[in-house]
């Protein structure tokens, strides 16, 4: 039994942010037994680890991040999606043909992910099997709950980063088989996005989805250009989600729709029907995409929402920075589209923790029965204001860095 004392903040639902001043979390075998304002008498003789004014919160989930793009953070941010892909992103991804290069990047990437409080993630690799297996290994060793994809792209891609359709499918099947026994890092189908995938490729991926009961991550209606391009590429196509439905790619969970900025009614209906997750990547959409997700509307429709850092279209690896960005963006969206409501800090915190965490079993909250995947935030109080626990967390999301994360617990074990 481990008992921790400190300020405590976690979400029960989008509108229910719980805060306890100097409360207790009781953890047994890595699982939360209870959260209490006053420690129950039966625990009176147990040792308590006291974090003082520091804040205990659940760890974050990043539902859309490109690990291979880690070296490109914070550059070429004046370009838009298609130019950015062709001048900076594709040339970098081509380097992962060499698994040694993958090793140099992927281990520091995983270390920095964890250092910034992300303990659950959906991750793109590249088209290269060996390199993506290196990424799998780095995550599996750390015990990070993750979905990882070897990327598929068989058209409208540069010669140095393209696959032949059948080879792409064979390599994907090898990738699935090799990682089928992993405990933490699970394979996921990862067609890059509609413009770089033939319908033949998507249908064959649909067959793999059925054969291995495996879900999909991709970019959906991510920009006006992409949404139009998708319709042009697929004959008779009404919308992005319809392509995946027709290919049999919505039948096996999870379905992870990154960006999801310009959905039509049919896109919305199909995502809801397959219980998919819309992933807002706030900074990424500011940098290379120039669009804002209707986050509040999606929550109101009962669609699942998570956040993604989308490195390196997004610059920051810490999902806490995206909580702040998402609130800012929703105000801007509301300014230009008054029916598109703002979101609250509580909603954004929910999305980053319990919302995104819903892809895994019992992570993303500090409620009873959840895994103690938690962070302890330090150094946020000041002598002028005496902030409440919730305010300390909000300040962390706006001003904090990894230096404010003093302790990290993964299934009850300190990392
Ligand atoms: N669409 C297709 N590929 C990418 C990518 O690497 N990043 C982003 N943000 N969008 C994409
Ligand atoms: Fe992306």
Short mmCIF file of C-alpha atoms and ligand atoms in Angstrom, two decimals:
data_model
loop_
_atom_site.label_atom_id
_atom_site.label_comp_id
_atom_site.label_asym_id
_atom_site.label_seq_id
_atom_site.Cartn_x
_atom_site.Cartn_y
_atom_site.Cartn_z
CA UNK A 1 0.00 0.00 0.00
CA UNK A 2 1.31 3.48 -0.91
CA UNK A 3 -0.28 6.66 0.34
CA UNK A 4 0.45 10.05 -1.23
CA UNK A 5 -0.58 13.43 0.11
CA UNK A 6 -0.81 16.69 -1.81
CA UNK A 7 -3.16 18.90 -3.76
CA UNK A 8 -5.14 16.64 -6.10
CA UNK A 9 -6.82 17.46 -9.43
CA UNK A 10 -8.53 15.09 -11.89
CA UNK A 11 -11.54 14.91 -14.21
CA UNK A 12 -14.60 12.73 -13.85
CA UNK A 13 -16.30 14.12 -16.96
CA UNK A 14 -15.82 17.14 -19.28
CA UNK A 15 -17.68 19.35 -16.82
CA UNK A 16 -16.58 17.78 -13.56
CA UNK A 17 -13.07 18.71 -12.50
CA UNK A 18 -12.40 17.44 -8.98
CA UNK A 19 -9.96 19.35 -6.76
CA UNK A 20 -8.88 18.43 -3.25
CA UNK A 21 -6.67 20.65 -1.17
CA UNK A 22 -4.05 18.54 0.62
CA UNK A 23 -5.90 15.27 0.05
CA UNK A 24 -4.73 11.65 -0.02
CA UNK A 25 -4.41 9.06 -2.78
CA UNK A 26 -4.24 5.44 -1.64
CA UNK A 27 -2.61 3.09 -4.16
CA UNK A 28 -2.35 -0.70 -3.99
CA UNK A 29 -0.46 -2.75 -6.59
CA UNK A 30 -0.37 0.24 -8.95
CA UNK A 31 -4.14 0.76 -8.80
CA UNK A 32 -5.96 3.58 -7.05
CA UNK A 33 -7.91 2.37 -4.05
CA UNK A 34 -9.39 5.73 -3.18
CA UNK A 35 -8.94 9.50 -3.04
CA UNK A 36 -9.80 11.12 0.29
CA UNK A 37 -9.98 14.59 1.84
CA UNK A 38 -9.37 13.00 5.26
CA UNK A 39 -7.34 9.81 5.52
CA UNK A 40 -9.58 6.95 6.71
CA UNK A 41 -8.68 5.65 10.15
CA UNK A 42 -7.73 2.18 8.82
CA UNK A 43 -4.67 3.74 7.12
CA UNK A 44 -3.51 5.59 10.25
CA UNK A 45 -0.40 3.42 10.69
CA UNK A 46 0.80 3.56 7.08
CA UNK A 47 3.65 5.78 5.96
CA UNK A 48 2.46 8.80 3.94
CA UNK A 49 4.58 10.38 1.18
CA UNK A 50 3.76 14.07 1.55
CA UNK A 51 4.21 16.32 -1.48
CA UNK A 52 3.14 19.46 0.42
CA UNK A 53 1.59 22.07 -1.90
CA UNK A 54 2.57 20.13 -5.04
CA UNK A 55 -0.26 18.86 -7.23
CA UNK A 56 -0.99 15.23 -8.09
CA UNK A 57 -2.69 14.86 -11.49
CA UNK A 58 -3.24 11.99 -13.94
CA UNK A 59 -0.62 11.54 -16.70
CA UNK A 60 -1.43 12.77 -20.20
CA UNK A 61 -2.30 10.93 -23.43
CA UNK A 62 -0.96 12.09 -26.82
CA UNK A 63 -3.24 10.65 -29.50
CA UNK A 64 -1.34 11.86 -32.54
CA UNK A 65 2.42 12.23 -32.79
CA UNK A 66 4.97 11.51 -35.54
CA UNK A 67 8.03 10.12 -33.73
CA UNK A 68 10.31 10.29 -36.81
CA UNK A 69 9.69 14.02 -37.16
CA UNK A 70 11.19 14.74 -33.73
CA UNK A 71 14.39 16.28 -35.20
CA UNK A 72 12.33 18.81 -37.22
CA UNK A 73 10.57 20.50 -34.29
CA UNK A 74 10.26 24.26 -34.63
CA UNK A 75 11.46 24.67 -38.20
CA UNK A 76 9.71 25.41 -41.52
CA UNK A 77 6.72 26.71 -39.64
CA UNK A 78 5.97 29.37 -42.26
CA UNK A 79 4.92 26.70 -44.80
CA UNK A 80 1.53 25.11 -45.38
CA UNK A 81 0.87 21.36 -45.24
CA UNK A 82 1.73 20.13 -48.73
CA UNK A 83 4.89 22.25 -49.13
CA UNK A 84 5.97 21.44 -45.59
CA UNK A 85 5.56 17.69 -46.26
CA UNK A 86 7.56 17.75 -49.47
CA UNK A 87 10.40 20.09 -48.47
CA UNK A 88 11.04 19.10 -44.85
CA UNK A 89 9.05 16.11 -43.66
CA UNK A 90 9.40 13.49 -46.39
CA UNK A 91 13.20 13.96 -46.75
CA UNK A 92 13.62 13.45 -42.99
CA UNK A 93 11.34 10.39 -42.91
CA UNK A 94 13.38 8.81 -45.73
CA UNK A 95 16.38 8.64 -43.39
CA UNK A 96 14.64 5.96 -41.32
CA UNK A 97 15.53 3.42 -43.98
CA UNK A 98 18.55 3.12 -41.68
CA UNK A 99 17.49 1.53 -38.36
CA UNK A 100 20.61 3.01 -36.74
CA UNK A 101 19.25 6.49 -37.38
CA UNK A 102 15.94 5.32 -35.90
CA UNK A 103 17.68 4.22 -32.72
CA UNK A 104 19.38 7.60 -32.34
CA UNK A 105 16.06 9.43 -32.51
CA UNK A 106 13.48 7.08 -31.03
CA UNK A 107 15.09 6.47 -27.64
CA UNK A 108 15.45 10.21 -26.84
CA UNK A 109 11.95 10.75 -28.25
CA UNK A 110 10.43 8.24 -25.82
CA UNK A 111 12.50 9.65 -22.94
CA UNK A 112 11.25 13.21 -23.67
CA UNK A 113 7.67 12.05 -24.07
CA UNK A 114 7.78 10.55 -20.58
CA UNK A 115 9.69 13.50 -19.10
CA UNK A 116 6.81 15.71 -20.25
CA UNK A 117 4.18 13.56 -18.58
CA UNK A 118 2.82 11.62 -21.56
CA UNK A 119 2.44 7.97 -20.57
CA UNK A 120 -0.03 6.87 -23.28
CA UNK A 121 0.28 7.63 -26.97
CA UNK A 122 -0.79 6.89 -30.56
CA UNK A 123 2.29 7.19 -32.71
CA UNK A 124 3.14 7.27 -36.41
CA UNK A 125 6.39 5.63 -37.51
CA UNK A 126 7.52 5.71 -41.14
CA UNK A 127 7.00 3.28 -44.03
CA UNK A 128 10.06 1.36 -42.77
CA UNK A 129 9.46 -1.83 -40.83
CA UNK A 130 12.83 -2.17 -39.11
CA UNK A 131 12.85 1.43 -37.90
CA UNK A 132 9.29 1.22 -36.63
CA UNK A 133 10.19 -1.96 -34.76
CA UNK A 134 12.95 0.02 -33.01
CA UNK A 135 10.27 2.49 -31.89
CA UNK A 136 8.10 -0.39 -30.67
CA UNK A 137 10.98 -1.76 -28.65
CA UNK A 138 11.74 1.61 -27.04
CA UNK A 139 8.08 1.96 -25.94
CA UNK A 140 7.66 -1.66 -24.85
CA UNK A 141 10.79 -1.47 -22.68
CA UNK A 142 9.54 1.65 -20.92
CA UNK A 143 6.08 0.13 -20.52
CA UNK A 144 4.29 2.96 -22.32
CA UNK A 145 0.70 2.09 -23.33
CA UNK A 146 0.80 2.89 -27.01
CA UNK A 147 -0.57 2.25 -30.48
CA UNK A 148 2.10 2.46 -33.16
CA UNK A 149 1.86 2.27 -36.92
CA UNK A 150 4.17 1.44 -39.76
CA UNK A 151 2.99 4.04 -42.28
CA UNK A 152 1.48 3.11 -45.66
CA UNK A 153 1.88 5.33 -48.74
CA UNK A 154 1.73 4.02 -52.32
CA UNK A 155 0.89 7.09 -54.45
CA UNK A 156 1.55 10.81 -54.91
CA UNK A 157 4.67 10.51 -52.76
CA UNK A 158 8.32 11.14 -53.69
CA UNK A 159 10.33 8.28 -55.24
CA UNK A 160 12.46 8.06 -52.12
CA UNK A 161 9.46 7.53 -49.80
CA UNK A 162 6.90 5.35 -51.52
CA UNK A 163 5.92 1.69 -51.54
CA UNK A 164 4.47 -0.63 -54.10
CA UNK A 165 0.96 -1.62 -52.94
CA UNK A 166 1.51 -5.33 -52.30
CA UNK A 167 4.87 -4.74 -50.66
CA UNK A 168 3.22 -2.21 -48.35
CA UNK A 169 0.63 -4.80 -47.32
CA UNK A 170 3.19 -7.58 -46.84
CA UNK A 171 5.38 -5.36 -44.70
CA UNK A 172 2.37 -4.27 -42.64
CA UNK A 173 1.37 -7.87 -42.00
CA UNK A 174 4.94 -8.66 -40.92
CA UNK A 175 4.85 -5.67 -38.58
CA UNK A 176 1.56 -6.82 -37.02
CA UNK A 177 2.80 -10.38 -36.51
CA UNK A 178 6.13 -9.32 -35.04
CA UNK A 179 4.44 -7.13 -32.44
CA UNK A 180 1.39 -9.25 -31.71
CA UNK A 181 2.71 -10.43 -28.33
CA UNK A 182 3.69 -7.00 -27.04
CA UNK A 183 2.10 -6.07 -23.73
CA UNK A 184 2.24 -2.26 -24.02
CA UNK A 185 3.12 -1.17 -27.58
CA UNK A 186 0.38 -2.43 -29.90
CA UNK A 187 0.35 -2.21 -33.69
CA UNK A 188 -2.21 -0.04 -35.49
CA UNK A 189 -2.90 0.34 -39.22
CA UNK A 190 -1.56 3.71 -40.37
CA UNK A 191 -2.45 4.77 -43.93
CA UNK A 192 -0.76 8.19 -44.00
CA UNK A 193 -3.79 10.08 -45.38
CA UNK A 194 -6.15 9.73 -48.33
CA UNK A 195 -4.01 11.64 -50.89
CA UNK A 196 -1.06 9.20 -50.56
CA UNK A 197 -3.06 5.94 -50.49
CA UNK A 198 -4.70 4.11 -53.40
CA UNK A 199 -8.12 2.57 -52.85
CA UNK A 200 -6.57 -0.82 -53.57
CA UNK A 201 -4.14 -0.27 -50.68
CA UNK A 202 -6.93 0.83 -48.32
CA UNK A 203 -9.11 -2.16 -49.21
CA UNK A 204 -6.22 -4.54 -48.57
CA UNK A 205 -5.57 -2.82 -45.24
CA UNK A 206 -9.29 -3.32 -44.55
CA UNK A 207 -8.73 -7.07 -44.95
CA UNK A 208 -5.81 -6.95 -42.48
CA UNK A 209 -8.02 -5.00 -40.07
CA UNK A 210 -10.57 -7.84 -40.17
CA UNK A 211 -8.00 -10.65 -40.08
CA UNK A 212 -6.15 -9.28 -37.03
CA UNK A 213 -8.98 -7.29 -35.40
CA UNK A 214 -6.87 -4.18 -35.52
CA UNK A 215 -7.80 -0.49 -35.66
CA UNK A 216 -6.65 2.51 -37.68
CA UNK A 217 -5.07 5.92 -37.21
CA UNK A 218 -4.99 8.46 -40.00
CA UNK A 219 -5.44 12.16 -40.84
CA UNK A 220 -9.09 13.00 -41.56
CA UNK A 221 -10.39 16.25 -43.13
CA UNK A 222 -7.26 17.88 -41.84
CA UNK A 223 -7.20 20.85 -44.20
CA UNK A 224 -9.38 22.27 -46.96
CA UNK A 225 -6.74 21.14 -49.45
CA UNK A 226 -6.71 17.58 -48.04
CA UNK A 227 -10.51 17.28 -47.93
CA UNK A 228 -10.81 18.38 -51.59
CA UNK A 229 -7.85 16.24 -52.67
CA UNK A 230 -9.40 13.15 -51.06
CA UNK A 231 -12.62 13.66 -53.03
CA UNK A 232 -10.64 14.10 -56.26
CA UNK A 233 -8.54 10.98 -55.69
CA UNK A 234 -11.42 8.57 -55.05
CA UNK A 235 -14.09 8.29 -57.69
CA UNK A 236 -17.62 8.99 -56.46
CA UNK A 237 -16.29 9.96 -53.05
CA UNK A 238 -18.55 12.16 -50.92
CA UNK A 239 -16.23 12.66 -47.95
CA UNK A 240 -13.07 11.47 -46.22
CA UNK A 241 -14.72 9.07 -43.72
CA UNK A 242 -16.68 7.37 -46.50
CA UNK A 243 -13.41 6.24 -48.12
CA UNK A 244 -12.38 4.43 -44.94
CA UNK A 245 -15.86 2.99 -44.45
CA UNK A 246 -15.92 1.62 -48.01
CA UNK A 247 -12.47 0.10 -47.50
CA UNK A 248 -13.66 -1.76 -44.35
CA UNK A 249 -11.47 0.34 -42.09
CA UNK A 250 -14.13 1.48 -39.62
CA UNK A 251 -15.11 -1.96 -38.37
CA UNK A 252 -12.36 -2.65 -35.83
CA UNK A 253 -11.58 -0.31 -32.94
CA UNK A 254 -10.00 2.05 -32.37
CA UNK A 255 -10.45 4.55 -35.21
CA UNK A 256 -8.30 7.61 -34.60
CA UNK A 257 -9.07 10.66 -36.75
CA UNK A 258 -6.31 13.25 -36.45
CA UNK A 259 -7.25 16.92 -36.96
CA UNK A 260 -10.87 16.45 -38.03
CA UNK A 261 -11.26 20.15 -38.80
CA UNK A 262 -13.67 20.19 -41.74
CA UNK A 263 -16.09 17.26 -41.23
CA UNK A 264 -19.36 17.22 -43.18
CA UNK A 265 -22.48 15.66 -41.62
CA UNK A 266 -21.62 12.23 -43.05
CA UNK A 267 -18.08 12.41 -41.61
CA UNK A 268 -19.63 13.20 -38.22
CA UNK A 269 -22.19 10.39 -38.44
CA UNK A 270 -19.58 7.83 -39.45
CA UNK A 271 -17.10 8.80 -36.71
CA UNK A 272 -19.83 8.61 -34.09
CA UNK A 273 -21.10 5.29 -35.41
CA UNK A 274 -17.68 3.64 -35.11
CA UNK A 275 -17.05 5.27 -31.70
CA UNK A 276 -13.91 6.83 -33.16
CA UNK A 277 -11.84 9.55 -31.56
CA UNK A 278 -11.34 13.01 -33.07
CA UNK A 279 -7.88 14.28 -32.19
CA UNK A 280 -7.31 17.99 -31.96
CA UNK A 281 -3.70 19.04 -32.58
CA UNK A 282 -3.96 22.73 -31.68
CA UNK A 283 -0.44 24.01 -32.42
CA UNK A 284 -0.04 21.85 -35.49
CA UNK A 285 -3.18 23.29 -37.02
CA UNK A 286 -1.91 26.80 -36.30
CA UNK A 287 1.47 26.04 -37.84
CA UNK A 288 0.94 24.15 -41.09
CA UNK A 289 -2.77 23.65 -41.53
CA UNK A 290 -4.55 26.90 -40.68
CA UNK A 291 -7.83 25.54 -39.36
CA UNK A 292 -9.48 25.07 -35.97
CA UNK A 293 -11.38 22.01 -34.77
CA UNK A 294 -14.93 22.62 -33.49
CA UNK A 295 -13.96 21.01 -30.19
CA UNK A 296 -16.93 22.25 -28.13
CA UNK A 297 -19.42 21.16 -30.78
CA UNK A 298 -17.88 17.69 -31.02
CA UNK A 299 -18.04 17.28 -27.23
CA UNK A 300 -21.69 18.38 -27.29
CA UNK A 301 -22.42 15.79 -30.00
CA UNK A 302 -20.99 13.06 -27.75
CA UNK A 303 -18.00 12.44 -30.03
CA UNK A 304 -14.84 11.29 -28.23
CA UNK A 305 -12.05 13.89 -28.36
CA UNK A 306 -8.35 13.70 -27.51
CA UNK A 307 -5.30 15.92 -28.04
CA UNK A 308 -2.24 15.31 -30.18
CA UNK A 309 1.10 17.10 -30.20
CA UNK A 310 1.48 16.15 -33.90
CA UNK A 311 5.24 16.65 -33.86
CA UNK A 312 6.74 18.18 -35.90
CA UNK A 313 3.80 20.09 -37.39
CA UNK A 314 3.19 20.89 -33.73
CA UNK A 315 6.30 22.10 -31.89
CA UNK A 316 5.76 21.07 -28.26
CA UNK A 317 5.93 17.51 -26.99
CA UNK A 318 4.07 18.35 -23.75
CA UNK A 319 0.33 17.79 -24.08
CA UNK A 320 -0.20 20.29 -21.25
CA UNK A 321 0.79 23.06 -23.70
CA UNK A 322 -1.99 21.89 -26.01
CA UNK A 323 -4.57 22.31 -23.25
CA UNK A 324 -3.74 26.02 -23.22
CA UNK A 325 -3.66 26.25 -27.02
CA UNK A 326 -7.00 24.54 -27.38
CA UNK A 327 -8.72 27.00 -25.04
CA UNK A 328 -7.14 29.93 -26.93
CA UNK A 329 -8.19 28.54 -30.29
CA UNK A 330 -11.76 27.94 -29.22
CA UNK A 331 -12.06 31.64 -28.35
CA UNK A 332 -10.77 32.62 -31.76
CA UNK A 333 -13.15 30.19 -33.46
CA UNK A 334 -16.03 31.61 -31.44
CA UNK A 335 -15.04 35.13 -32.49
CA UNK A 336 -15.31 34.30 -36.19
CA UNK A 337 -18.09 31.69 -35.91
CA UNK A 338 -20.32 32.77 -33.01
CA UNK A 339 -22.27 29.47 -32.95
CA UNK A 340 -19.02 27.60 -32.26
CA UNK A 341 -18.75 27.77 -28.52
CA UNK A 342 -15.62 28.26 -26.43
CA UNK A 343 -14.36 25.42 -24.31
CA UNK A 344 -13.48 25.69 -20.64
CA UNK A 345 -10.18 24.82 -19.00
CA UNK A 346 -11.97 21.90 -17.29
CA UNK A 347 -13.04 20.50 -20.66
CA UNK A 348 -9.56 20.85 -22.14
CA UNK A 349 -7.98 19.15 -19.10
CA UNK A 350 -10.52 16.32 -19.43
CA UNK A 351 -9.63 15.88 -23.13
CA UNK A 352 -5.90 15.69 -22.33
CA UNK A 353 -6.34 13.12 -19.57
CA UNK A 354 -9.54 11.06 -19.29
CA UNK A 355 -10.78 11.73 -22.85
CA UNK A 356 -7.55 10.67 -24.54
CA UNK A 357 -6.95 7.97 -21.92
CA UNK A 358 -10.23 6.29 -22.86
CA UNK A 359 -8.31 4.44 -25.59
CA UNK A 360 -6.79 2.27 -22.86
CA UNK A 361 -8.18 0.53 -19.83
CA UNK A 362 -8.54 2.70 -16.74
CA UNK A 363 -6.03 5.45 -17.41
CA UNK A 364 -6.40 9.24 -17.40
CA UNK A 365 -8.14 9.83 -14.07
CA UNK A 366 -7.49 9.37 -10.34
CA UNK A 367 -10.82 7.70 -9.68
CA UNK A 368 -11.00 4.43 -7.82
CA UNK A 369 -9.89 1.45 -9.93
CA UNK A 370 -7.72 3.55 -12.28
CA UNK A 371 -4.03 2.85 -12.70
CA UNK A 372 -1.85 5.25 -10.74
CA UNK A 373 -0.33 6.81 -13.88
CA UNK A 374 0.29 10.18 -12.32
CA UNK A 375 2.44 13.31 -12.21
CA UNK A 376 3.41 15.53 -9.32
CA UNK A 377 3.62 19.20 -10.32
CA UNK A 378 6.05 21.39 -8.43
CA UNK A 379 7.10 25.04 -8.24
CA UNK A 380 3.88 26.68 -9.45
CA UNK A 381 2.73 28.47 -6.27
CA UNK A 382 3.93 31.99 -5.58
CA UNK A 383 3.81 34.24 -2.56
CA UNK A 384 1.44 36.82 -4.13
CA UNK A 385 -1.62 34.81 -5.03
CA UNK A 386 -2.07 31.56 -3.07
CA UNK A 387 -3.56 29.66 -6.01
CA UNK A 388 -6.10 26.85 -5.65
CA UNK A 389 -5.12 23.34 -6.86
CA UNK A 390 -7.05 23.86 -10.10
CA UNK A 391 -5.36 27.22 -10.68
CA UNK A 392 -1.94 25.65 -10.11
CA UNK A 393 -2.68 23.13 -12.86
CA UNK A 394 -3.95 25.85 -15.18
CA UNK A 395 -0.77 27.85 -14.59
CA UNK A 396 1.27 24.73 -15.40
CA UNK A 397 -0.56 24.38 -18.72
CA UNK A 398 0.17 28.00 -19.68
CA UNK A 399 3.63 28.54 -18.16
CA UNK A 400 5.00 25.16 -17.18
CA UNK A 401 7.81 23.02 -18.60
CA UNK A 402 9.02 19.51 -17.88
CA UNK A 403 10.99 21.06 -14.99
CA UNK A 404 7.70 21.47 -13.13
CA UNK A 405 7.08 17.70 -13.25
CA UNK A 406 8.83 16.55 -10.09
CA UNK A 407 7.68 12.92 -10.00
CA UNK A 408 6.21 10.52 -12.58
CA UNK A 409 4.39 7.31 -11.63
CA UNK A 410 3.61 4.57 -14.13
CA UNK A 411 1.24 1.90 -12.79
CA UNK A 412 2.30 2.92 -9.29
CA UNK A 413 6.06 2.76 -9.88
CA UNK A 414 8.10 5.95 -9.85
CA UNK A 415 10.09 6.40 -13.06
N1 LIG B 1 -0.79 14.69 -43.42
C1 LIG B 1 -0.09 13.73 -44.02
N2 LIG B 1 1.08 13.54 -43.44
C2 LIG B 1 1.13 14.40 -42.42
C3 LIG B 1 2.10 14.68 -41.43
O1 LIG B 1 3.18 14.10 -41.36
N3 LIG B 1 1.77 15.65 -40.53
C4 LIG B 1 0.60 16.33 -40.57
N4 LIG B 1 0.34 17.24 -39.66
N5 LIG B 1 -0.32 16.08 -41.51
C5 LIG B 1 -0.05 15.13 -42.42
FE1 LIG B 2 -0.05 14.29 -38.23
#
